[in-house]
């Protein structure tokens, strides 16, 4: 009977999710902050930036399943939000590697600029590029 009750207990336990890079889990304390797990973004451009950054750190990285997660320890100040949406902090060869977040900002700004110029050519309006972007 004890084996049966143990089996029932195990089947009702929640599975623990882990970070796909460092194996941190939700609730773990890292540098005095509680780890949160984040799913890969639905926005394809941002998701590709995540994958590109992860492959830079871990050359063999492959997004295995749609439920893979990345922990908050990889974001500046441990915060993932619309202003801080690209992972920047990783451990490489037991040393912390911090990517400049400005690199991503420049990349996104250039894409936005090119998109704006393309739209301006289509519209052929008299407004300046600065006014159109703002």
Tab-separated table of C-alpha atoms in Angstrom:
chain	number	residue	atom	x	y	z
A	1	UNK	CA	0.000	0.000	0.000
A	2	UNK	CA	2.834	2.393	0.799
A	3	UNK	CA	4.247	2.023	-2.716
A	4	UNK	CA	0.854	2.858	-4.214
A	5	UNK	CA	0.428	5.990	-2.081
A	6	UNK	CA	3.975	7.135	-2.984
A	7	UNK	CA	3.215	6.643	-6.670
A	8	UNK	CA	0.019	8.703	-6.381
A	9	UNK	CA	1.893	11.428	-4.483
A	10	UNK	CA	4.635	11.631	-7.139
A	11	UNK	CA	2.155	11.917	-9.993
A	12	UNK	CA	0.480	14.965	-8.408
A	13	UNK	CA	3.761	16.854	-7.782
A	14	UNK	CA	4.472	19.821	-10.031
A	15	UNK	CA	7.345	19.477	-12.461
A	16	UNK	CA	10.089	21.991	-11.855
A	17	UNK	CA	11.075	24.121	-14.846
A	18	UNK	CA	14.717	25.089	-15.338
A	19	UNK	CA	16.598	27.766	-17.260
A	20	UNK	CA	17.739	26.347	-20.608
A	21	UNK	CA	21.244	27.831	-20.139
A	22	UNK	CA	22.234	27.615	-16.476
A	23	UNK	CA	19.697	25.252	-14.861
A	24	UNK	CA	18.450	27.851	-12.352
A	25	UNK	CA	14.879	27.208	-11.308
A	26	UNK	CA	11.989	29.426	-10.261
A	27	UNK	CA	12.327	30.559	-6.678
A	28	UNK	CA	16.071	29.909	-6.353
A	29	UNK	CA	18.024	32.758	-4.735
A	30	UNK	CA	20.841	34.187	-6.879
A	31	UNK	CA	22.716	37.243	-5.584
A	32	UNK	CA	19.960	37.811	-3.056
A	33	UNK	CA	17.214	37.914	-5.692
A	34	UNK	CA	14.596	35.277	-6.354
A	35	UNK	CA	14.901	33.766	-9.848
A	36	UNK	CA	11.995	34.055	-12.242
A	37	UNK	CA	11.676	32.086	-15.477
A	38	UNK	CA	10.637	33.668	-18.762
A	39	UNK	CA	9.337	31.987	-21.888
A	40	UNK	CA	10.881	32.876	-25.216
A	41	UNK	CA	9.112	35.922	-26.669
A	42	UNK	CA	6.263	35.531	-29.127
A	43	UNK	CA	7.690	38.417	-31.180
A	44	UNK	CA	9.784	36.623	-33.796
A	45	UNK	CA	12.425	39.383	-34.074
A	46	UNK	CA	13.054	39.492	-30.338
A	47	UNK	CA	13.031	35.677	-30.113
A	48	UNK	CA	15.689	35.523	-32.862
A	49	UNK	CA	17.805	38.030	-30.919
A	50	UNK	CA	17.508	35.834	-27.809
A	51	UNK	CA	18.581	32.750	-29.759
A	52	UNK	CA	21.458	34.609	-31.432
A	53	UNK	CA	22.704	35.835	-28.044
A	54	UNK	CA	22.381	32.358	-26.505
A	55	UNK	CA	24.294	30.776	-29.396
A	56	UNK	CA	27.057	33.332	-28.863
A	57	UNK	CA	27.477	32.071	-25.310
A	58	UNK	CA	26.673	28.402	-25.869
A	59	UNK	CA	27.555	27.381	-29.426
A	60	UNK	CA	25.560	24.163	-29.196
A	61	UNK	CA	22.367	25.870	-28.038
A	62	UNK	CA	19.202	24.667	-29.757
A	63	UNK	CA	15.701	25.766	-28.831
A	64	UNK	CA	14.280	22.324	-28.086
A	65	UNK	CA	10.689	22.922	-27.205
A	66	UNK	CA	8.324	25.850	-27.182
A	67	UNK	CA	8.268	25.731	-23.380
A	68	UNK	CA	12.011	26.371	-22.939
A	69	UNK	CA	12.651	29.168	-20.450
A	70	UNK	CA	15.392	31.600	-19.575
A	71	UNK	CA	15.928	32.844	-16.018
A	72	UNK	CA	15.971	36.414	-14.786
A	73	UNK	CA	19.673	36.102	-13.854
A	74	UNK	CA	20.498	36.738	-17.536
A	75	UNK	CA	18.880	40.195	-17.591
A	76	UNK	CA	20.330	43.459	-16.281
A	77	UNK	CA	19.278	43.887	-12.636
A	78	UNK	CA	17.405	40.564	-12.917
A	79	UNK	CA	14.494	42.331	-14.592
A	80	UNK	CA	12.842	41.361	-17.874
A	81	UNK	CA	10.481	43.986	-19.295
A	82	UNK	CA	9.825	45.936	-22.505
A	83	UNK	CA	12.866	48.183	-21.910
A	84	UNK	CA	15.133	45.303	-20.903
A	85	UNK	CA	14.068	42.428	-23.127
A	86	UNK	CA	17.349	40.987	-24.408
A	87	UNK	CA	19.426	38.673	-22.165
A	88	UNK	CA	22.822	40.234	-21.447
A	89	UNK	CA	24.485	38.425	-18.511
A	90	UNK	CA	26.024	34.956	-18.767
A	91	UNK	CA	28.699	32.831	-17.134
A	92	UNK	CA	31.389	31.801	-19.628
A	93	UNK	CA	34.365	29.746	-18.409
A	94	UNK	CA	33.403	30.539	-14.790
A	95	UNK	CA	33.559	34.281	-15.514
A	96	UNK	CA	30.623	36.610	-15.860
A	97	UNK	CA	30.221	37.944	-19.406
A	98	UNK	CA	28.058	41.027	-19.779
A	99	UNK	CA	26.950	42.108	-23.233
A	100	UNK	CA	26.320	45.772	-23.890
A	101	UNK	CA	22.608	46.379	-24.141
A	102	UNK	CA	23.360	49.306	-26.468
A	103	UNK	CA	24.398	46.826	-29.194
A	104	UNK	CA	20.841	45.543	-29.321
A	105	UNK	CA	19.395	49.063	-29.127
A	106	UNK	CA	21.528	50.110	-32.097
A	107	UNK	CA	20.403	47.036	-34.033
A	108	UNK	CA	16.727	47.718	-33.319
A	109	UNK	CA	17.086	51.461	-34.046
A	110	UNK	CA	18.720	50.765	-37.426
A	111	UNK	CA	15.897	48.351	-38.307
A	112	UNK	CA	13.326	50.955	-37.249
A	113	UNK	CA	15.096	53.647	-39.278
A	114	UNK	CA	15.237	51.477	-42.416
A	115	UNK	CA	11.588	50.550	-41.974
A	116	UNK	CA	10.690	54.241	-41.603
A	117	UNK	CA	12.651	55.246	-44.709
A	118	UNK	CA	10.949	52.498	-46.694
A	119	UNK	CA	7.551	53.722	-45.533
A	120	UNK	CA	8.483	57.302	-46.409
A	121	UNK	CA	9.397	56.269	-49.940
A	122	UNK	CA	6.028	54.574	-50.291
A	123	UNK	CA	4.099	57.508	-48.820
A	124	UNK	CA	6.205	60.195	-50.579
A	125	UNK	CA	5.019	62.706	-48.012
A	126	UNK	CA	6.669	65.982	-47.061
A	127	UNK	CA	7.324	65.130	-43.418
A	128	UNK	CA	10.897	64.660	-42.219
A	129	UNK	CA	12.237	61.285	-41.107
A	130	UNK	CA	12.612	62.514	-37.497
A	131	UNK	CA	8.975	63.570	-37.347
A	132	UNK	CA	7.860	60.303	-38.905
A	133	UNK	CA	9.812	58.155	-36.421
A	134	UNK	CA	8.708	60.142	-33.370
